[in-house]
mmCIF file of C-alpha atoms in Angstrom:
data_model
loop_
_atom_site.group_PDB
_atom_site.id
_atom_site.type_symbol
_atom_site.label_atom_id
_atom_site.label_comp_id
_atom_site.label_asym_id
_atom_site.label_seq_id
_atom_site.Cartn_x
_atom_site.Cartn_y
_atom_site.Cartn_z
ATOM 1 C CA UNK A 25 -3.322 -32.328 -12.452
ATOM 2 C CA UNK A 26 -3.883 -28.819 -13.942
ATOM 3 C CA UNK A 27 -7.305 -27.300 -13.591
ATOM 4 C CA UNK A 28 -9.584 -27.182 -16.636
ATOM 5 C CA UNK A 29 -10.274 -23.881 -18.337
ATOM 6 C CA UNK A 30 -14.022 -24.568 -18.503
ATOM 7 C CA UNK A 31 -14.923 -27.136 -15.823
ATOM 8 C CA UNK A 32 -18.427 -28.494 -15.796
ATOM 9 C CA UNK A 33 -20.585 -26.615 -13.269
ATOM 10 C CA UNK A 34 -21.632 -28.420 -10.145
ATOM 11 C CA UNK A 35 -25.323 -28.666 -9.332
ATOM 12 C CA UNK A 36 -26.182 -26.899 -6.103
ATOM 13 C CA UNK A 37 -27.819 -29.133 -3.517
ATOM 14 C CA UNK A 38 -29.033 -27.793 -0.196
ATOM 15 C CA UNK A 39 -30.152 -29.111 3.178
ATOM 16 C CA UNK A 40 -32.756 -27.479 5.415
ATOM 17 C CA UNK A 41 -31.798 -25.174 8.225
ATOM 18 C CA UNK A 42 -32.999 -27.624 10.864
ATOM 19 C CA UNK A 43 -30.117 -30.012 10.065
ATOM 20 C CA UNK A 44 -27.570 -27.439 11.260
ATOM 21 C CA UNK A 45 -26.837 -27.177 14.961
ATOM 22 C CA UNK A 46 -28.231 -24.111 16.649
ATOM 23 C CA UNK A 47 -24.749 -23.049 17.781
ATOM 24 C CA UNK A 48 -23.729 -22.417 14.139
ATOM 25 C CA UNK A 49 -26.608 -20.103 13.244
ATOM 26 C CA UNK A 50 -24.826 -16.913 14.284
ATOM 27 C CA UNK A 51 -21.731 -17.993 12.396
ATOM 28 C CA UNK A 52 -23.770 -18.539 9.233
ATOM 29 C CA UNK A 53 -25.323 -15.069 9.635
ATOM 30 C CA UNK A 54 -21.804 -13.603 9.730
ATOM 31 C CA UNK A 55 -20.818 -15.663 6.676
ATOM 32 C CA UNK A 56 -23.798 -14.298 4.710
ATOM 33 C CA UNK A 57 -22.801 -10.726 5.589
ATOM 34 C CA UNK A 58 -19.252 -11.384 4.385
ATOM 35 C CA UNK A 59 -20.548 -12.963 1.168
ATOM 36 C CA UNK A 60 -22.693 -9.901 0.521
ATOM 37 C CA UNK A 61 -19.666 -7.667 1.059
ATOM 38 C CA UNK A 62 -17.542 -9.817 -1.265
ATOM 39 C CA UNK A 63 -20.243 -9.699 -3.933
ATOM 40 C CA UNK A 64 -20.395 -5.903 -3.821
ATOM 41 C CA UNK A 65 -16.638 -5.501 -4.008
ATOM 42 C CA UNK A 66 -16.325 -7.978 -6.853
ATOM 43 C CA UNK A 67 -19.174 -6.303 -8.745
ATOM 44 C CA UNK A 68 -17.630 -2.840 -8.566
ATOM 45 C CA UNK A 69 -14.103 -3.994 -9.415
ATOM 46 C CA UNK A 70 -15.158 -6.318 -12.237
ATOM 47 C CA UNK A 71 -17.481 -3.671 -13.696
ATOM 48 C CA UNK A 72 -14.644 -1.153 -13.972
ATOM 49 C CA UNK A 73 -12.307 -3.854 -15.258
ATOM 50 C CA UNK A 74 -14.705 -4.788 -18.053
ATOM 51 C CA UNK A 75 -14.926 -1.145 -19.127
ATOM 52 C CA UNK A 76 -11.146 -0.938 -19.416
ATOM 53 C CA UNK A 77 -11.088 -4.222 -21.300
ATOM 54 C CA UNK A 78 -13.648 -2.986 -23.826
ATOM 55 C CA UNK A 79 -11.539 0.116 -24.446
ATOM 56 C CA UNK A 80 -8.485 -2.093 -24.909
ATOM 57 C CA UNK A 81 -10.345 -4.268 -27.411
ATOM 58 C CA UNK A 82 -11.247 -1.241 -29.546
ATOM 59 C CA UNK A 83 -7.675 0.054 -29.512
ATOM 60 C CA UNK A 84 -6.389 -3.385 -30.367
ATOM 61 C CA UNK A 85 -8.542 -3.734 -33.482
ATOM 62 C CA UNK A 86 -7.795 -0.157 -34.499
ATOM 63 C CA UNK A 87 -3.991 -0.420 -34.234
ATOM 64 C CA UNK A 88 -3.151 -4.056 -34.973
ATOM 65 C CA UNK A 89 -2.876 -3.641 -38.768
ATOM 66 C CA UNK A 90 -0.488 -0.697 -38.512
ATOM 67 C CA UNK A 91 1.471 -1.450 -35.331
ATOM 68 C CA UNK A 92 1.399 -5.223 -35.012
ATOM 69 C CA UNK A 93 5.144 -5.399 -35.747
ATOM 70 C CA UNK A 94 6.055 -2.558 -33.389
ATOM 71 C CA UNK A 95 7.801 -3.361 -30.109
ATOM 72 C CA UNK A 96 5.384 -1.444 -27.897
ATOM 73 C CA UNK A 97 2.420 -3.330 -29.368
ATOM 74 C CA UNK A 98 3.773 -6.750 -28.307
ATOM 75 C CA UNK A 99 2.333 -6.329 -24.796
ATOM 76 C CA UNK A 100 -1.187 -5.468 -25.927
ATOM 77 C CA UNK A 101 -2.297 -8.997 -26.988
ATOM 78 C CA UNK A 102 -1.041 -10.355 -23.657
ATOM 79 C CA UNK A 103 -3.108 -7.827 -21.681
ATOM 80 C CA UNK A 104 -6.122 -8.650 -23.810
ATOM 81 C CA UNK A 105 -5.679 -12.398 -23.273
ATOM 82 C CA UNK A 106 -5.486 -12.124 -19.473
ATOM 83 C CA UNK A 107 -8.540 -9.872 -19.364
ATOM 84 C CA UNK A 108 -10.642 -12.205 -21.476
ATOM 85 C CA UNK A 109 -9.616 -15.184 -19.353
ATOM 86 C CA UNK A 110 -10.760 -13.374 -16.204
ATOM 87 C CA UNK A 111 -14.138 -12.629 -17.776
ATOM 88 C CA UNK A 112 -14.584 -16.276 -18.747
ATOM 89 C CA UNK A 113 -14.337 -17.392 -15.123
ATOM 90 C CA UNK A 114 -17.526 -15.436 -14.280
ATOM 91 C CA UNK A 115 -16.607 -15.537 -10.620
ATOM 92 C CA UNK A 116 -19.238 -12.981 -9.551
ATOM 93 C CA UNK A 117 -22.094 -15.162 -10.815
ATOM 94 C CA UNK A 118 -20.763 -18.158 -8.878
ATOM 95 C CA UNK A 119 -20.552 -16.198 -5.619
ATOM 96 C CA UNK A 120 -24.129 -14.932 -6.095
ATOM 97 C CA UNK A 121 -25.293 -18.521 -6.687
ATOM 98 C CA UNK A 122 -23.818 -19.476 -3.331
ATOM 99 C CA UNK A 123 -25.733 -16.657 -1.681
ATOM 100 C CA UNK A 124 -28.951 -17.704 -3.454
ATOM 101 C CA UNK A 125 -28.586 -21.288 -2.228
ATOM 102 C CA UNK A 126 -29.092 -20.116 1.373
ATOM 103 C CA UNK A 127 -32.652 -19.017 0.520
ATOM 104 C CA UNK A 128 -33.422 -22.084 -1.622
ATOM 105 C CA UNK A 129 -32.980 -20.404 -5.037
ATOM 106 C CA UNK A 130 -31.069 -21.656 -8.051
ATOM 107 C CA UNK A 131 -30.851 -18.307 -9.838
ATOM 108 C CA UNK A 132 -29.726 -14.837 -8.843
ATOM 109 C CA UNK A 133 -32.321 -12.864 -10.807
ATOM 110 C CA UNK A 134 -34.439 -12.116 -7.715
ATOM 111 C CA UNK A 135 -32.309 -9.711 -5.707
ATOM 112 C CA UNK A 136 -35.017 -9.058 -3.120
ATOM 113 C CA UNK A 137 -35.157 -12.720 -2.156
ATOM 114 C CA UNK A 138 -31.429 -12.670 -1.364
ATOM 115 C CA UNK A 139 -32.089 -10.226 1.462
ATOM 116 C CA UNK A 140 -34.490 -12.547 3.284
ATOM 117 C CA UNK A 141 -33.445 -14.808 6.156
ATOM 118 C CA UNK A 142 -31.710 -18.031 5.228
ATOM 119 C CA UNK A 143 -33.627 -21.313 5.284
ATOM 120 C CA UNK A 144 -31.178 -23.691 3.602
ATOM 121 C CA UNK A 145 -27.462 -24.466 3.616
ATOM 122 C CA UNK A 146 -25.502 -25.619 0.529
ATOM 123 C CA UNK A 147 -23.842 -28.983 0.646
ATOM 124 C CA UNK A 148 -20.183 -29.774 0.275
ATOM 125 C CA UNK A 149 -19.769 -30.313 -3.527
ATOM 126 C CA UNK A 150 -20.610 -26.765 -4.602
ATOM 127 C CA UNK A 151 -18.703 -25.147 -1.727
ATOM 128 C CA UNK A 152 -15.628 -27.179 -2.638
ATOM 129 C CA UNK A 153 -16.053 -26.324 -6.334
ATOM 130 C CA UNK A 154 -16.430 -22.600 -5.622
ATOM 131 C CA UNK A 155 -13.375 -22.569 -3.351
ATOM 132 C CA UNK A 156 -11.264 -24.093 -6.119
ATOM 133 C CA UNK A 157 -12.569 -21.564 -8.637
ATOM 134 C CA UNK A 158 -11.806 -18.684 -6.293
ATOM 135 C CA UNK A 159 -8.286 -19.983 -5.690
ATOM 136 C CA UNK A 160 -7.653 -20.363 -9.422
ATOM 137 C CA UNK A 161 -9.012 -16.869 -10.062
ATOM 138 C CA UNK A 162 -6.767 -15.436 -7.339
ATOM 139 C CA UNK A 163 -3.724 -17.063 -8.944
ATOM 140 C CA UNK A 164 -4.727 -15.666 -12.331
ATOM 141 C CA UNK A 165 -5.194 -12.155 -10.958
ATOM 142 C CA UNK A 166 -1.760 -12.225 -9.273
ATOM 143 C CA UNK A 167 -0.108 -13.285 -12.510
ATOM 144 C CA UNK A 168 -2.062 -10.717 -14.503
ATOM 145 C CA UNK A 169 -1.051 -7.909 -12.152
ATOM 146 C CA UNK A 170 2.608 -8.877 -12.526
ATOM 147 C CA UNK A 171 2.357 -8.833 -16.338
ATOM 148 C CA UNK A 172 0.475 -5.516 -16.305
ATOM 149 C CA UNK A 173 3.221 -3.875 -14.265
ATOM 150 C CA UNK A 174 5.820 -5.066 -16.766
ATOM 151 C CA UNK A 175 3.665 -3.797 -19.642
ATOM 152 C CA UNK A 176 3.375 -0.404 -17.951
ATOM 153 C CA UNK A 177 7.167 -0.098 -17.680
ATOM 154 C CA UNK A 178 7.509 -1.231 -21.294
ATOM 155 C CA UNK A 179 5.080 1.452 -22.509
ATOM 156 C CA UNK A 180 6.783 4.113 -20.383
ATOM 157 C CA UNK A 181 10.121 3.344 -22.053
ATOM 158 C CA UNK A 182 8.559 3.313 -25.517
ATOM 159 C CA UNK A 183 7.047 6.735 -24.860
ATOM 160 C CA UNK A 184 10.533 8.253 -24.681
ATOM 161 C CA UNK A 185 11.087 7.593 -28.382
ATOM 162 C CA UNK A 186 8.351 10.073 -29.294
ATOM 163 C CA UNK A 187 6.784 7.834 -31.955
ATOM 164 C CA UNK A 188 3.026 7.193 -31.812
ATOM 165 C CA UNK A 189 2.780 8.908 -28.461
ATOM 166 C CA UNK A 190 -1.009 9.285 -28.652
ATOM 167 C CA UNK A 191 -1.473 5.506 -28.785
ATOM 168 C CA UNK A 192 1.191 4.706 -26.206
ATOM 169 C CA UNK A 193 -0.336 7.118 -23.679
ATOM 170 C CA UNK A 194 -3.660 5.300 -23.961
ATOM 171 C CA UNK A 195 -1.988 1.931 -23.386
ATOM 172 C CA UNK A 196 -0.122 3.333 -20.374
ATOM 173 C CA UNK A 197 -3.369 4.567 -18.836
ATOM 174 C CA UNK A 198 -5.196 1.278 -19.469
ATOM 175 C CA UNK A 199 -2.405 -0.895 -18.068
ATOM 176 C CA UNK A 200 -2.112 1.295 -14.962
ATOM 177 C CA UNK A 201 -5.859 1.250 -14.336
ATOM 178 C CA UNK A 202 -6.127 -2.510 -14.853
ATOM 179 C CA UNK A 203 -3.242 -3.087 -12.430
ATOM 180 C CA UNK A 204 -5.003 -1.065 -9.700
ATOM 181 C CA UNK A 205 -8.245 -2.966 -10.277
ATOM 182 C CA UNK A 206 -6.340 -6.246 -10.062
ATOM 183 C CA UNK A 207 -5.196 -5.341 -6.553
ATOM 184 C CA UNK A 208 -8.793 -4.679 -5.516
ATOM 185 C CA UNK A 209 -9.912 -7.963 -7.063
ATOM 186 C CA UNK A 210 -7.186 -9.839 -5.204
ATOM 187 C CA UNK A 211 -8.376 -8.486 -1.837
ATOM 188 C CA UNK A 212 -12.014 -9.384 -2.588
ATOM 189 C CA UNK A 213 -11.038 -12.883 -3.729
ATOM 190 C CA UNK A 214 -8.988 -13.553 -0.619
ATOM 191 C CA UNK A 215 -11.930 -12.512 1.563
ATOM 192 C CA UNK A 216 -14.213 -14.808 -0.436
ATOM 193 C CA UNK A 217 -11.838 -17.744 0.015
ATOM 194 C CA UNK A 218 -11.701 -17.219 3.778
ATOM 195 C CA UNK A 219 -15.495 -17.036 3.923
ATOM 196 C CA UNK A 220 -15.861 -20.295 1.983
ATOM 197 C CA UNK A 221 -13.395 -21.974 4.312
ATOM 198 C CA UNK A 222 -15.453 -20.906 7.324
ATOM 199 C CA UNK A 223 -18.557 -22.341 5.691
ATOM 200 C CA UNK A 224 -16.699 -25.549 4.865
ATOM 201 C CA UNK A 225 -15.758 -26.038 8.521
ATOM 202 C CA UNK A 226 -19.457 -25.902 9.466
ATOM 203 C CA UNK A 227 -20.796 -28.308 6.847
ATOM 204 C CA UNK A 228 -17.821 -30.690 6.795
ATOM 205 C CA UNK A 229 -17.768 -33.238 9.651
ATOM 206 C CA UNK A 230 -13.975 -33.294 10.049
ATOM 207 C CA UNK A 231 -13.668 -29.512 10.043
ATOM 208 C CA UNK A 232 -10.782 -29.314 7.524
ATOM 209 C CA UNK A 233 -10.431 -26.495 5.021
ATOM 210 C CA UNK A 234 -11.659 -26.860 1.460
ATOM 211 C CA UNK A 235 -8.442 -25.640 -0.173
ATOM 212 C CA UNK A 236 -6.881 -29.103 -0.329
ATOM 213 C CA UNK A 237 -6.175 -29.052 -4.070
ATOM 214 C CA UNK A 238 -3.592 -26.299 -3.671
ATOM 215 C CA UNK A 239 -1.669 -28.156 -0.989
ATOM 216 C CA UNK A 240 1.171 -30.486 -1.734
ATOM 217 C CA UNK A 241 0.545 -34.228 -1.403
ATOM 218 C CA UNK A 242 1.731 -35.609 1.894
ATOM 219 C CA UNK A 243 4.527 -38.152 1.831
ATOM 220 C CA UNK A 244 4.154 -41.525 3.579
ATOM 221 C CA UNK A 245 5.601 -41.803 7.043
ATOM 222 C CA UNK A 246 8.040 -44.508 5.965
ATOM 223 C CA UNK A 247 9.767 -42.139 3.544
ATOM 224 C CA UNK A 248 10.490 -39.600 6.281
ATOM 225 C CA UNK A 249 12.569 -41.191 9.076
ATOM 226 C CA UNK A 250 12.538 -39.403 12.373
ATOM 227 C CA UNK A 251 16.306 -39.429 12.741
ATOM 228 C CA UNK A 252 19.299 -40.455 10.658
ATOM 229 C CA UNK A 253 22.643 -41.560 12.106
ATOM 230 C CA UNK A 254 25.737 -41.250 9.945
ATOM 231 C CA UNK A 255 28.995 -43.105 10.641
ATOM 232 C CA UNK A 256 31.461 -40.298 10.121
ATOM 233 C CA UNK A 257 35.110 -40.425 11.258
ATOM 234 C CA UNK A 258 35.914 -38.386 14.323
ATOM 235 C CA UNK A 259 37.966 -35.361 13.428
ATOM 236 C CA UNK A 260 41.319 -35.131 15.168
ATOM 237 C CA UNK A 261 41.500 -31.591 16.460
ATOM 238 C CA UNK A 262 44.890 -32.097 18.137
ATOM 239 C CA UNK A 263 46.059 -30.569 21.380
ATOM 240 C CA UNK A 264 46.247 -26.875 22.149
ATOM 241 C CA UNK A 265 49.686 -25.314 21.925
ATOM 242 C CA UNK A 266 50.593 -22.704 24.519
ATOM 243 C CA UNK A 267 52.299 -19.692 23.048
ATOM 244 C CA UNK A 268 55.372 -18.285 24.741
ATOM 245 C CA UNK A 269 55.283 -14.785 26.068
ATOM 246 C CA UNK A 270 57.322 -12.189 24.169
ATOM 247 C CA UNK A 271 60.900 -11.873 25.320
ATOM 248 C CA UNK A 272 62.148 -8.569 26.577
ATOM 249 C CA UNK A 273 65.199 -8.048 24.365
ATOM 250 C CA UNK A 274 66.510 -5.079 26.316
ATOM 251 C CA UNK A 275 66.978 -7.029 29.566
ATOM 252 C CA UNK A 276 68.307 -10.139 27.789
ATOM 253 C CA UNK A 277 71.045 -8.143 26.074
ATOM 254 C CA UNK A 278 72.207 -6.667 29.367
ATOM 255 C CA UNK A 279 72.188 -10.091 31.060
ATOM 256 C CA UNK A 280 74.185 -11.642 28.196
ATOM 257 C CA UNK A 281 76.752 -8.884 28.389
ATOM 258 C CA UNK A 282 77.079 -9.305 32.142
ATOM 259 C CA UNK A 283 77.607 -13.072 31.737
ATOM 260 C CA UNK A 284 80.263 -12.491 29.056
ATOM 261 C CA UNK A 285 82.119 -10.001 31.183
ATOM 262 C CA UNK A 286 82.056 -12.413 34.123
ATOM 263 C CA UNK A 287 83.441 -15.200 31.942
ATOM 264 C CA UNK A 288 86.246 -12.922 30.691
ATOM 265 C CA UNK A 289 87.209 -11.990 34.190
ATOM 266 C CA UNK A 290 87.420 -15.682 35.115
ATOM 267 C CA UNK A 291 89.591 -16.403 32.030
ATOM 268 C CA UNK A 292 92.065 -13.687 33.045
ATOM 269 C CA UNK A 293 93.032 -15.727 36.107
ATOM 270 C CA UNK A 294 91.191 -14.042 38.876
ATOM 271 C CA UNK A 295 92.627 -15.151 42.232
ATOM 272 C CA UNK A 296 90.491 -17.149 44.587
ATOM 273 C CA UNK A 297 88.037 -15.349 46.769
ATOM 274 C CA UNK A 298 90.055 -16.111 49.893
ATOM 275 C CA UNK A 299 92.872 -13.800 48.679
ATOM 276 C CA UNK A 300 90.609 -10.974 47.451
ATOM 277 C CA UNK A 301 89.974 -8.085 49.682
ATOM 278 C CA UNK A 302 86.772 -6.084 49.885
ATOM 279 C CA UNK A 303 88.316 -3.239 47.947
ATOM 280 C CA UNK A 304 89.310 -5.526 45.084
ATOM 281 C CA UNK A 305 85.835 -6.988 44.824
ATOM 282 C CA UNK A 306 84.334 -3.532 44.696
ATOM 283 C CA UNK A 307 86.770 -2.461 41.947
ATOM 284 C CA UNK A 308 86.009 -5.441 39.740
ATOM 285 C CA UNK A 309 82.258 -4.867 40.133
ATOM 286 C CA UNK A 310 82.609 -1.245 39.109
ATOM 287 C CA UNK A 311 84.742 -2.191 36.117
ATOM 288 C CA UNK A 312 82.227 -4.746 34.886
ATOM 289 C CA UNK A 313 79.360 -2.243 35.196
ATOM 290 C CA UNK A 314 81.267 0.460 33.316
ATOM 291 C CA UNK A 315 82.062 -2.006 30.525
ATOM 292 C CA UNK A 316 78.431 -2.991 30.183
ATOM 293 C CA UNK A 317 77.376 0.663 29.975
ATOM 294 C CA UNK A 318 79.982 1.365 27.266
ATOM 295 C CA UNK A 319 78.783 -1.575 25.119
ATOM 296 C CA UNK A 320 75.182 -0.455 25.423
ATOM 297 C CA UNK A 321 76.140 3.088 24.399
ATOM 298 C CA UNK A 322 77.970 1.789 21.339
ATOM 299 C CA UNK A 323 74.873 -0.152 20.245
ATOM 300 C CA UNK A 324 72.722 2.948 20.570
ATOM 301 C CA UNK A 325 75.200 5.038 18.587
ATOM 302 C CA UNK A 326 75.190 2.476 15.752
ATOM 303 C CA UNK A 327 71.411 2.549 15.611
ATOM 304 C CA UNK A 328 71.373 6.361 15.657
ATOM 305 C CA UNK A 329 73.888 6.567 12.754
ATOM 306 C CA UNK A 330 71.601 4.640 10.385
ATOM 307 C CA UNK A 331 71.098 6.679 7.214
ATOM 308 C CA UNK A 332 67.615 7.715 6.100
ATOM 309 C CA UNK A 333 66.804 8.427 2.521
ATOM 310 C CA UNK A 334 64.169 10.853 1.233
ATOM 311 C CA UNK A 335 61.435 8.217 0.974
ATOM 312 C CA UNK A 336 61.902 7.251 4.629
ATOM 313 C CA UNK A 337 61.645 10.926 5.641
ATOM 314 C CA UNK A 338 58.380 11.265 3.684
ATOM 315 C CA UNK A 339 56.699 8.208 5.132
ATOM 316 C CA UNK A 340 58.219 8.599 8.599
ATOM 317 C CA UNK A 341 60.265 5.391 8.674
#
């Protein structure tokens, strides 16, 4: 459910200091110091932001009749809208009301009373309401800073045309200044949210954080099974195939030639070994070796006589 633009304020209710355990007193003192720091940072940043917004309002009413159809002027109403929305939240007043509740006040007009020691502690409804407002304001500031950066780049490009430079320079300066102030506001808001969460842990019995509206709703346990088993067919990966080692072609050629020469000698009608003398065996062995060498030389000569064209000489083939 989206948050309302103007939610009804929550009445601040407090409980006396005696209802809080003594072990939390030092923690509450630290929380009050952080709230004072957040209030000062928000006051300075929002004060400068309101000054820039007032200047933007005057420029808007001065230029809208003449430049409302111009491209560079399209970003000005958007900047004005985000600034007015931030002012409507009045986040500084809500933080000061939280500080005043610790001393039993319902208004922030008495600044001296805020410096006194705390005697009360606010209850859960207002702390929860303020945490939601701070979270919504932080989201708005982040979005506004993003749009201001885009407006700055848009004005910088429009300045290059040279038309209405005096107005565009003012818009560039305002958008840049508002973007810097948005960063400071974001830091102060984040510190305020953390401080409210620390206070929520003290006053809430379960000790959970107050920023539950920004979290996603939890799903029931039945919709999230712990494990799921799928019946998928087993993939047949096959068996590994062993690759043969590369064959040495040089030795195989010589062996083939030797086998062929031996077969030829057998076909010629070589006499049995009983009738061969040692000299004859030696002569046939020498003849077979010389024939093998001649065949190998012929193969080399054929390879050497291969013609090379000019392209092969260029590329080294």
